[in-house]
Amino acid sequence: MQRSPVSRRSFLTVAGASAAATLLPAAVSAEALAAAEATIAGLARDPWDRVPRILARIKPPRFPRRCFDITDHGAVGDGVTKNTAAFAAAIRACNRAGGGRVIVPPGRFLTGAIHLRSNVDLHVQEGATVLFSMDPKDYLPVVLTRWEGTECYNYSSFVYAHGQHDLAITGKGTLDGQGMDGPWKSWRDPGGGQPADQEELRRMGTEGVPVRQRVFGEGHFLRPNMIQFYKCRNILMQDITVLEPAMWTIHPVLCRNVTLQDVDVIGRINNSDGVDPECTSDMLITGCRFHTEDDSIAVKSGRDEDGIRVGVPSESIVVRDCVFSGRWGGIAVGSEMSGGVRDVFAEDCRINPLDFPGRFNPRHPVFIKTNKKRGGYIDGVHVRRFTGRSIDRDCVYLTTRYSNQQGDRPAVIRNITVQDMVHDGARRAINLEGLETDPFVGVHIERCTFTGMAEPNTIGPARDLTIRKVFVNGTEVTYP
């Protein structure tokens, strides 16, 4: 499959033409030079030319050929015996030996929090299930984490690593969070304790309360993530199936060099995002399938004042050959993006296909969201060759009015491209929901075909907006 429209040979051909132009007669030289320079400038402006450089920096970690079987450390795969200590012992032994594989053999291994260490590949073999406890006390003591974009101390995620390097979760087995069977859903439901804790944490972030004083955990109701890597580098997740988180599923925070390959993520609980790269750079998500009750992939970088305080963007993220059956966005950016987001590339993905349909129709294949409270910026989201069917709302949805939250910061969404999308069945093809005070800048949609659209496009305030060779219900739409 062709990944970039510009090859090295074609670039050198144009560059050579430009150089050769200096040898021609003056009248011809000026014309040829201008044409060559214009062509080169056009090639340089293609954002997809940056992808090979990003991918060259993303290198999955390698591990010594040592194996540490959790059953050698006392684990019992009967689905009843709690194996938290056995997992910890095997991981500790592997790390102290200089790294290798911690093997989870076939069976059902119940456990509390698993804390990964450097140079450890947690390898869950086919036929093995890591079954996470439904007792919140098994995720104590509290750890430094980020909860919906605000730093705090809270329950450990089910799998957690802080400040580690060269980490992996691999194998054809399953991580089962039992999210719908534990207490987690009741925490969020009306009458549960999460809304009050959520409001208190956001107040702390807004007022700049020191992070060490933002302590939740026991007696509180902020649901833990399923898998969180915090300030880690050189991470691989491959082949694994991740089921039923308590909340967000895979959450790398302040990480670098991350690969997710051929991972299935399935969750039914509210806010069960598939993967949330937050303040993370150089990440590849490829061949993954997401069937969630929220965004499949949501790129983030912190919320409001606390995100601005940390001030680290998410950048250089590449998504390829994935399937999105999530309830909300396929590829989403925001809304917690106060540290900024730039250079997100997504291509060759399928939305709600017949061979992997959602329980409910997804809402937006492309969902880019901020408001005037967030601050930060979204600069450079590029999507091409998405195909899909039967969604509830809009195929391309950009909004600077997310959740109607008010503030006085600029709401910045700029440099967005959507190319070669083919979709059948939606409310509308394009919805650009902007503000007169904060228009979109540099939105370009081209060579797309939308059928079965119920309503016309909505085009909000924008500068440098172009729509070219876009067909909606058989009629070409051009802007301006």
Coordinates of C-alpha atoms in Angstrom, one line a residue:
M1 CA 0.0 0.0 0.0
Q2 CA 1.4 3.4 -1.0
R3 CA 2.0 5.4 2.2
S4 CA 3.4 8.7 0.9
P5 CA 2.5 10.5 -2.4
V6 CA 6.1 11.8 -2.7
S7 CA 9.0 9.4 -3.3
R8 CA 12.7 10.3 -3.0
R9 CA 13.2 9.8 -6.7
S10 CA 10.3 12.2 -7.6
F11 CA 11.7 14.8 -5.3
L12 CA 15.2 14.6 -6.7
T13 CA 13.7 14.8 -10.2
V14 CA 12.0 18.1 -9.4
A15 CA 15.1 19.4 -7.5
G16 CA 17.3 18.4 -10.4
A17 CA 15.0 20.2 -12.9
S18 CA 15.4 23.3 -10.7
A19 CA 19.1 23.1 -10.7
A20 CA 19.3 22.4 -14.4
A21 CA 17.2 25.5 -15.1
T22 CA 20.2 27.7 -14.3
L23 CA 21.9 26.4 -17.4
L24 CA 19.0 27.4 -19.8
P25 CA 18.6 30.7 -21.5
A26 CA 17.3 33.5 -19.2
A27 CA 13.7 33.5 -20.4
V28 CA 13.3 29.8 -20.2
S29 CA 15.3 29.5 -17.0
A30 CA 13.1 31.9 -15.1
E31 CA 9.9 30.1 -16.2
A32 CA 11.3 26.7 -15.4
L33 CA 12.8 27.8 -12.1
A34 CA 9.5 29.3 -11.0
A35 CA 7.6 26.1 -11.9
A36 CA 10.1 23.9 -10.2
E37 CA 10.1 26.0 -7.1
A38 CA 6.4 26.0 -7.0
T39 CA 6.3 22.2 -7.3
I40 CA 8.9 21.8 -4.5
A41 CA 7.0 24.1 -2.3
G42 CA 3.8 22.2 -2.9
L43 CA 5.5 18.9 -2.0
A44 CA 7.0 20.4 1.2
R45 CA 3.6 21.5 2.3
D46 CA 2.2 17.9 2.2
P47 CA 2.0 17.1 5.9
W48 CA 2.2 13.3 5.2
D49 CA 5.8 13.8 4.2
R50 CA 6.5 14.0 7.9
V51 CA 5.3 10.5 8.7
P52 CA 8.4 8.5 7.6
R53 CA 10.5 10.6 10.0
I54 CA 8.1 9.9 12.8
L55 CA 8.0 6.2 12.2
A56 CA 11.8 6.1 12.0
R57 CA 11.9 7.2 15.7
I58 CA 9.4 4.6 16.9
K59 CA 11.2 1.4 17.8
P60 CA 9.6 -1.4 19.8
P61 CA 11.7 -2.5 22.8
R62 CA 13.6 -5.8 22.8
F63 CA 14.0 -8.1 25.7
P64 CA 16.6 -10.8 26.8
R65 CA 15.5 -14.3 26.2
R66 CA 14.8 -15.1 29.8
C67 CA 11.4 -16.4 31.0
F68 CA 9.8 -16.1 34.4
D69 CA 6.6 -18.1 34.8
I70 CA 4.2 -16.7 37.3
T71 CA 3.3 -20.2 38.5
D72 CA 6.9 -20.7 39.6
H73 CA 6.2 -17.8 42.0
G74 CA 3.1 -19.3 43.4
A75 CA 0.4 -18.3 41.0
V76 CA -2.7 -20.5 40.6
G77 CA -4.9 -20.2 37.5
D78 CA -8.2 -21.2 39.0
G79 CA -10.0 -17.9 38.7
V80 CA -10.4 -17.7 42.5
T81 CA -7.0 -17.6 44.1
K82 CA -5.7 -14.0 44.3
N83 CA -2.3 -13.9 42.6
T84 CA -1.2 -10.2 43.2
A85 CA 1.9 -11.3 45.2
A86 CA 2.9 -13.9 42.5
F87 CA 2.8 -11.3 39.7
A88 CA 4.9 -8.9 41.8
A89 CA 7.5 -11.6 42.6
A90 CA 7.8 -12.7 39.0
I91 CA 8.1 -9.1 37.7
R92 CA 10.7 -8.2 40.4
A93 CA 12.8 -11.3 39.6
C94 CA 12.7 -10.5 35.9
N95 CA 13.7 -6.9 36.4
R96 CA 16.5 -7.8 38.8
A97 CA 17.9 -10.4 36.3
G98 CA 18.2 -7.6 33.7
G99 CA 14.9 -8.2 31.9
G100 CA 13.0 -10.8 29.9
R101 CA 9.5 -12.2 29.8
V102 CA 7.1 -12.8 32.6
I103 CA 4.9 -15.7 31.4
V104 CA 1.2 -16.0 32.1
P105 CA 0.4 -19.6 31.1
P106 CA -3.1 -20.8 30.2
G107 CA -5.6 -20.5 33.0
R108 CA -7.6 -17.7 34.8
F109 CA -5.3 -15.7 37.1
L110 CA -7.1 -13.4 39.5
T111 CA -5.1 -10.4 40.7
G112 CA -5.1 -6.9 42.0
A113 CA -2.9 -4.1 40.6
I114 CA 0.1 -5.2 38.5
H115 CA 3.0 -2.8 38.6
L116 CA 5.4 -3.2 35.7
R117 CA 9.2 -2.6 35.9
S118 CA 11.8 -1.7 33.3
N119 CA 12.9 -4.4 30.8
V120 CA 9.8 -6.6 31.5
D121 CA 7.5 -8.1 28.8
L122 CA 4.3 -9.3 30.5
H123 CA 3.5 -12.1 28.0
V124 CA 0.0 -13.5 28.3
Q125 CA -0.2 -16.8 26.4
E126 CA -3.1 -17.9 24.3
G127 CA -5.6 -19.5 26.6
A128 CA -4.6 -17.3 29.5
T129 CA -6.7 -14.6 31.2
V130 CA -5.5 -12.1 33.7
L131 CA -8.7 -11.5 35.7
F132 CA -8.6 -8.2 37.7
S133 CA -10.2 -8.1 41.1
M134 CA -13.4 -6.2 41.7
D135 CA -12.3 -5.1 45.2
P136 CA -11.1 -1.4 45.1
K137 CA -8.7 -2.1 48.0
D138 CA -6.7 -4.3 45.6
Y139 CA -5.6 -1.1 43.8
L140 CA -4.1 0.6 46.9
P141 CA -1.9 2.3 48.0
V142 CA -2.6 5.3 45.8
V143 CA -0.3 6.2 43.0
L144 CA 0.5 9.4 41.0
T145 CA -1.9 9.5 38.1
R146 CA -3.8 11.7 35.8
W147 CA -7.6 11.5 36.0
E148 CA -9.4 13.1 33.0
G149 CA -6.5 15.4 32.5
T150 CA -5.8 16.5 36.1
E151 CA -2.9 15.2 38.2
C152 CA -3.7 13.6 41.5
Y153 CA -3.1 10.5 43.7
N154 CA -5.7 7.9 43.2
Y155 CA -6.3 4.1 43.0
S156 CA -3.7 2.4 40.9
S157 CA -4.7 1.5 37.4
F158 CA -5.1 -2.2 36.9
V159 CA -1.7 -2.3 35.1
Y160 CA 0.6 0.6 36.1
A161 CA 4.2 1.7 35.5
H162 CA 5.8 5.0 36.6
G163 CA 9.2 6.2 35.3
Q164 CA 10.1 2.9 33.7
H165 CA 11.5 2.0 30.3
D166 CA 11.4 -0.9 27.8
L167 CA 8.0 -2.3 28.8
A168 CA 5.7 -4.6 26.9
I169 CA 2.3 -6.4 27.3
T170 CA 2.2 -9.1 24.6
G171 CA 0.6 -12.5 23.7
K172 CA -2.7 -13.8 22.4
G173 CA -4.2 -14.0 25.8
T174 CA -6.7 -11.6 27.6
L175 CA -6.7 -8.9 30.2
D176 CA -10.2 -8.8 31.7
G177 CA -11.0 -5.9 33.9
Q178 CA -14.5 -7.1 34.8
G179 CA -15.6 -3.5 34.7
M180 CA -19.3 -4.1 34.4
D181 CA -19.3 -6.6 37.2
G182 CA -17.5 -4.6 39.8
P183 CA -18.6 -1.5 41.8
W184 CA -17.2 0.9 39.2
K185 CA -20.4 1.5 37.2
S186 CA -22.3 2.4 40.4
W187 CA -19.7 5.0 41.2
R188 CA -20.6 7.0 38.1
D189 CA -24.3 6.3 38.0
P190 CA -26.7 8.9 39.6
G191 CA -26.3 8.7 43.3
G192 CA -22.7 7.4 43.0
G193 CA -19.8 9.3 44.5
Q194 CA -17.8 10.0 41.3
P195 CA -19.5 13.3 40.3
A196 CA -18.6 15.0 43.7
D197 CA -15.0 13.8 43.6
Q198 CA -14.7 14.8 39.9
E199 CA -15.9 18.3 40.8
E200 CA -13.5 18.5 43.7
L201 CA -10.5 17.4 41.6
R202 CA -11.3 19.9 38.9
R203 CA -11.5 22.6 41.5
M204 CA -8.1 21.6 42.8
G205 CA -6.7 21.8 39.3
T206 CA -8.2 25.1 38.6
E207 CA -7.0 26.7 41.9
G208 CA -3.6 25.2 41.6
V209 CA -3.7 23.1 44.8
P210 CA -0.4 21.2 45.1
V211 CA -0.6 17.8 43.5
R212 CA 0.6 16.1 46.7
Q213 CA -2.5 17.4 48.4
R214 CA -4.9 16.0 45.7
V215 CA -5.3 12.6 47.4
F216 CA -8.3 10.4 46.5
G217 CA -8.3 6.6 46.7
E218 CA -10.1 4.8 49.6
G219 CA -13.3 6.5 50.5
H220 CA -13.5 8.2 47.2
F221 CA -14.9 7.2 43.8
L222 CA -12.7 8.2 40.9
R223 CA -12.6 5.0 38.8
P224 CA -9.1 3.8 37.9
N225 CA -7.9 3.3 34.4
M226 CA -7.2 -0.2 33.0
I227 CA -3.6 0.3 31.8
Q228 CA -1.6 3.4 32.5
F229 CA 2.1 4.1 31.7
Y230 CA 3.2 7.3 33.4
K231 CA 6.4 9.0 32.4
C232 CA 7.7 5.9 30.6
R233 CA 9.5 5.3 27.3
N234 CA 9.9 2.4 24.8
I235 CA 6.6 0.7 25.2
L236 CA 5.0 -2.1 23.2
M237 CA 1.5 -3.7 23.4
Q238 CA 1.0 -6.4 20.8
D239 CA -1.7 -9.1 20.1
I240 CA -3.4 -8.8 23.4
T241 CA -7.1 -8.6 24.0
V242 CA -8.2 -6.1 26.6
L243 CA -11.8 -6.4 28.0
E244 CA -14.1 -4.5 30.2
P245 CA -12.1 -1.7 31.9
A246 CA -13.5 0.4 34.8
M247 CA -12.9 3.5 32.8
W248 CA -10.3 4.6 30.1
T249 CA -8.6 1.5 28.8
I250 CA -5.0 2.3 27.6
H251 CA -3.6 5.5 28.9
P252 CA 0.1 6.5 28.2
V253 CA 0.8 9.8 30.0
L254 CA 4.0 11.8 29.4
C255 CA 5.4 8.8 27.4
R256 CA 7.7 8.5 24.4
N257 CA 8.1 5.8 21.8
V258 CA 4.9 3.8 22.1
T259 CA 3.7 1.0 19.8
L260 CA 0.2 -0.6 19.9
Q261 CA -0.1 -3.4 17.3
D262 CA -2.9 -5.8 16.7
V263 CA -4.6 -5.1 20.0
D264 CA -8.3 -5.6 20.5
V265 CA -10.1 -3.3 23.0
I266 CA -13.7 -4.1 24.1
G267 CA -15.5 -2.3 26.8
R268 CA -19.2 -1.7 27.7
I269 CA -18.9 0.7 30.7
N270 CA -19.3 4.5 30.3
N271 CA -16.1 6.4 29.4
S272 CA -14.3 3.2 28.3
D273 CA -12.1 5.0 25.7
G274 CA -9.9 2.6 23.8
V275 CA -6.6 4.5 24.0
D276 CA -5.9 8.0 25.3
P277 CA -2.3 9.2 24.4
E278 CA -1.8 12.1 26.8
C279 CA 1.2 14.4 26.6
T280 CA 2.8 11.5 24.6
S281 CA 5.0 11.7 21.5
D282 CA 6.1 9.3 18.8
M283 CA 3.3 6.7 19.0
L284 CA 2.1 4.2 16.4
I285 CA -1.3 2.5 16.7
T286 CA -1.7 -0.1 13.9
G287 CA -4.0 -3.0 13.2
C288 CA -6.1 -2.5 16.4
R289 CA -9.8 -2.9 16.8
F290 CA -11.9 -0.8 19.2
H291 CA -15.4 -1.6 20.4
T292 CA -16.0 0.8 23.3
E293 CA -18.6 3.0 24.9
D294 CA -16.7 6.2 24.2
D295 CA -14.0 7.4 21.8
S296 CA -11.9 4.7 20.2
I297 CA -8.7 6.8 20.1
A298 CA -8.7 10.2 21.9
V299 CA -5.5 12.2 21.8
K300 CA -5.2 14.4 24.9
S301 CA -2.8 16.7 26.8
G302 CA -4.3 17.7 30.1
R303 CA -7.3 19.7 31.2
D304 CA -7.7 23.5 31.7
E305 CA -5.3 25.1 34.2
D306 CA -3.7 21.9 35.2
G307 CA -3.0 20.9 31.6
I308 CA -1.5 24.4 31.0
R309 CA 0.6 24.1 34.1
V310 CA 2.2 20.8 32.9
G311 CA 2.4 22.2 29.4
V312 CA 3.5 19.2 27.4
P313 CA 1.8 18.5 24.0
S314 CA 0.9 15.2 22.4
E315 CA 2.6 15.0 19.1
S316 CA 3.8 12.8 16.3
I317 CA 1.1 10.1 16.5
V318 CA 0.3 7.8 13.6
V319 CA -2.8 5.6 13.3
R320 CA -3.1 2.9 10.6
D321 CA -5.3 0.1 9.6
C322 CA -7.6 0.2 12.6
V323 CA -11.3 -0.6 13.1
F324 CA -13.5 1.8 15.1
S325 CA -16.8 0.7 16.6
G326 CA -16.7 3.0 19.6
R327 CA -19.8 4.8 20.7
W328 CA -18.4 8.3 20.0
G329 CA -15.3 9.2 18.0
G330 CA -13.2 7.0 15.8
I331 CA -10.1 9.3 15.8
A332 CA -10.8 12.0 18.3
V333 CA -8.7 14.9 19.6
G334 CA -9.6 16.5 22.9
S335 CA -11.4 17.7 24.7
E336 CA -8.7 17.6 27.4
M337 CA -5.9 19.1 25.3
S338 CA -4.8 22.2 27.2
G339 CA -1.1 21.3 26.7
G340 CA -1.6 21.2 22.9
V341 CA -1.8 18.6 20.2
R342 CA 0.1 18.6 16.9
D343 CA 0.9 16.2 14.0
V344 CA -1.7 13.4 14.3
F345 CA -2.0 11.2 11.2
A346 CA -4.7 8.6 10.7
E347 CA -5.1 6.5 7.5
D348 CA -6.8 3.4 6.1
C349 CA -9.3 2.9 9.0
R350 CA -12.8 1.3 8.9
I351 CA -15.8 2.6 10.9
N352 CA -18.5 0.3 12.1
P353 CA -17.9 -2.4 9.5
L354 CA -20.2 -5.4 9.1
D355 CA -17.5 -7.8 10.3
F356 CA -17.0 -5.8 13.5
P357 CA -20.2 -3.8 14.2
G358 CA -20.8 -1.8 17.3
R359 CA -23.6 -2.5 19.8
F360 CA -24.7 1.0 19.0
N361 CA -23.7 3.1 16.0
P362 CA -20.7 5.2 16.4
R363 CA -21.2 9.0 16.2
H364 CA -18.2 10.6 14.5
P365 CA -15.4 9.0 12.5
V366 CA -13.4 12.2 12.9
F367 CA -14.1 14.2 16.1
I368 CA -12.0 17.2 17.0
K369 CA -13.1 19.1 20.1
T370 CA -12.2 22.0 22.3
N371 CA -13.7 25.2 23.9
K372 CA -12.7 28.5 25.3
K373 CA -12.0 27.1 28.7
R374 CA -9.3 24.6 27.6
G375 CA -6.6 26.8 26.2
G376 CA -3.9 24.9 24.3
Y377 CA -4.2 24.2 20.6
I378 CA -4.9 21.5 18.0
D379 CA -2.5 22.0 15.1
G380 CA -2.3 19.4 12.5
V381 CA -4.7 16.4 12.3
H382 CA -4.6 14.6 9.0
V383 CA -7.0 11.8 8.0
R384 CA -7.2 9.9 4.7
R385 CA -8.8 6.8 3.3
F386 CA -11.4 6.2 6.0
T387 CA -14.4 4.0 5.0
G388 CA -17.5 3.5 7.0
R389 CA -21.2 2.9 7.4
S390 CA -24.2 3.7 9.7
I391 CA -23.2 6.3 12.2
D392 CA -25.6 8.5 14.3
R393 CA -24.2 11.9 13.7
D394 CA -21.5 13.6 11.5
C395 CA -18.7 12.1 9.6
V396 CA -16.3 15.0 10.1
Y397 CA -17.1 17.0 13.3
L398 CA -15.0 19.9 14.5
T399 CA -16.2 22.0 17.4
T400 CA -14.9 24.8 19.5
R401 CA -18.0 24.8 21.6
Y402 CA -17.5 21.4 23.3
S403 CA -19.9 20.9 26.2
N404 CA -20.9 24.6 26.1
Q405 CA -18.1 25.4 28.5
Q406 CA -17.2 29.1 28.7
G407 CA -13.9 30.8 29.1
D408 CA -11.6 33.5 27.8
R409 CA -8.8 31.5 26.2
P410 CA -8.4 31.1 22.4
A411 CA -10.1 27.9 21.0
V412 CA -7.6 26.9 18.4
I413 CA -8.2 24.2 15.7
R414 CA -6.0 24.6 12.6
N415 CA -4.4 22.7 9.8
I416 CA -6.9 19.9 9.4
T417 CA -7.0 17.7 6.3
V418 CA -9.5 15.0 5.4
Q419 CA -9.0 13.1 2.1
D420 CA -10.5 10.2 0.3
M421 CA -13.2 9.4 2.9
V422 CA -16.0 7.1 1.7
H423 CA -19.0 6.8 4.1
D424 CA -22.6 5.7 3.8
G425 CA -25.3 6.6 6.3
A426 CA -25.0 9.5 8.8
R427 CA -26.8 12.7 9.9
R428 CA -24.5 14.9 7.9
A429 CA -21.1 14.7 6.1
I430 CA -19.4 17.8 7.5
N431 CA -20.2 19.8 10.7
L432 CA -17.8 22.7 11.4
E433 CA -19.2 24.1 14.6
G434 CA -17.1 27.2 15.3
L435 CA -17.1 30.6 16.9
E436 CA -16.9 34.0 15.2
T437 CA -14.2 34.9 17.7
D438 CA -12.1 31.8 17.0
P439 CA -12.6 30.6 13.4
F440 CA -11.1 27.4 12.2
V441 CA -7.9 28.0 10.2
G442 CA -6.7 25.8 7.3
V443 CA -9.3 23.1 7.0
H444 CA -9.1 21.2 3.7
I445 CA -11.5 18.4 2.7
E446 CA -11.1 16.8 -0.6
R447 CA -12.0 13.7 -2.8
C448 CA -14.6 12.4 -0.4
T449 CA -17.9 10.6 -1.2
F450 CA -20.8 10.6 1.3
T451 CA -24.1 8.8 0.7
G452 CA -27.2 8.4 2.8
M453 CA -26.7 11.8 4.5
A454 CA -29.9 13.0 6.1
E455 CA -29.1 16.7 6.6
P456 CA -26.9 19.3 4.7
N457 CA -23.5 20.3 5.9
T458 CA -22.9 22.9 8.5
I459 CA -20.1 25.3 7.8
G460 CA -19.1 27.6 10.7
P461 CA -16.6 30.5 10.8
A462 CA -13.3 29.5 9.1
R463 CA -10.3 31.1 7.4
D464 CA -8.6 29.2 4.6
L465 CA -11.3 26.5 4.3
T466 CA -11.5 24.5 1.1
I467 CA -13.8 21.7 0.0
R468 CA -12.9 20.1 -3.3
K469 CA -14.2 17.1 -5.2
V470 CA -16.5 16.2 -2.3
F471 CA -19.8 14.5 -3.2
V472 CA -22.8 14.4 -0.8
N473 CA -25.7 12.3 -1.9
G474 CA -24.4 12.5 -5.5
T475 CA -24.1 16.3 -5.6
E476 CA -20.7 17.9 -5.7
V477 CA -20.0 20.3 -2.8
T478 CA -17.4 23.0 -3.3
Y479 CA -16.2 25.7 -0.9
P480 CA -15.6 28.5 -1.3

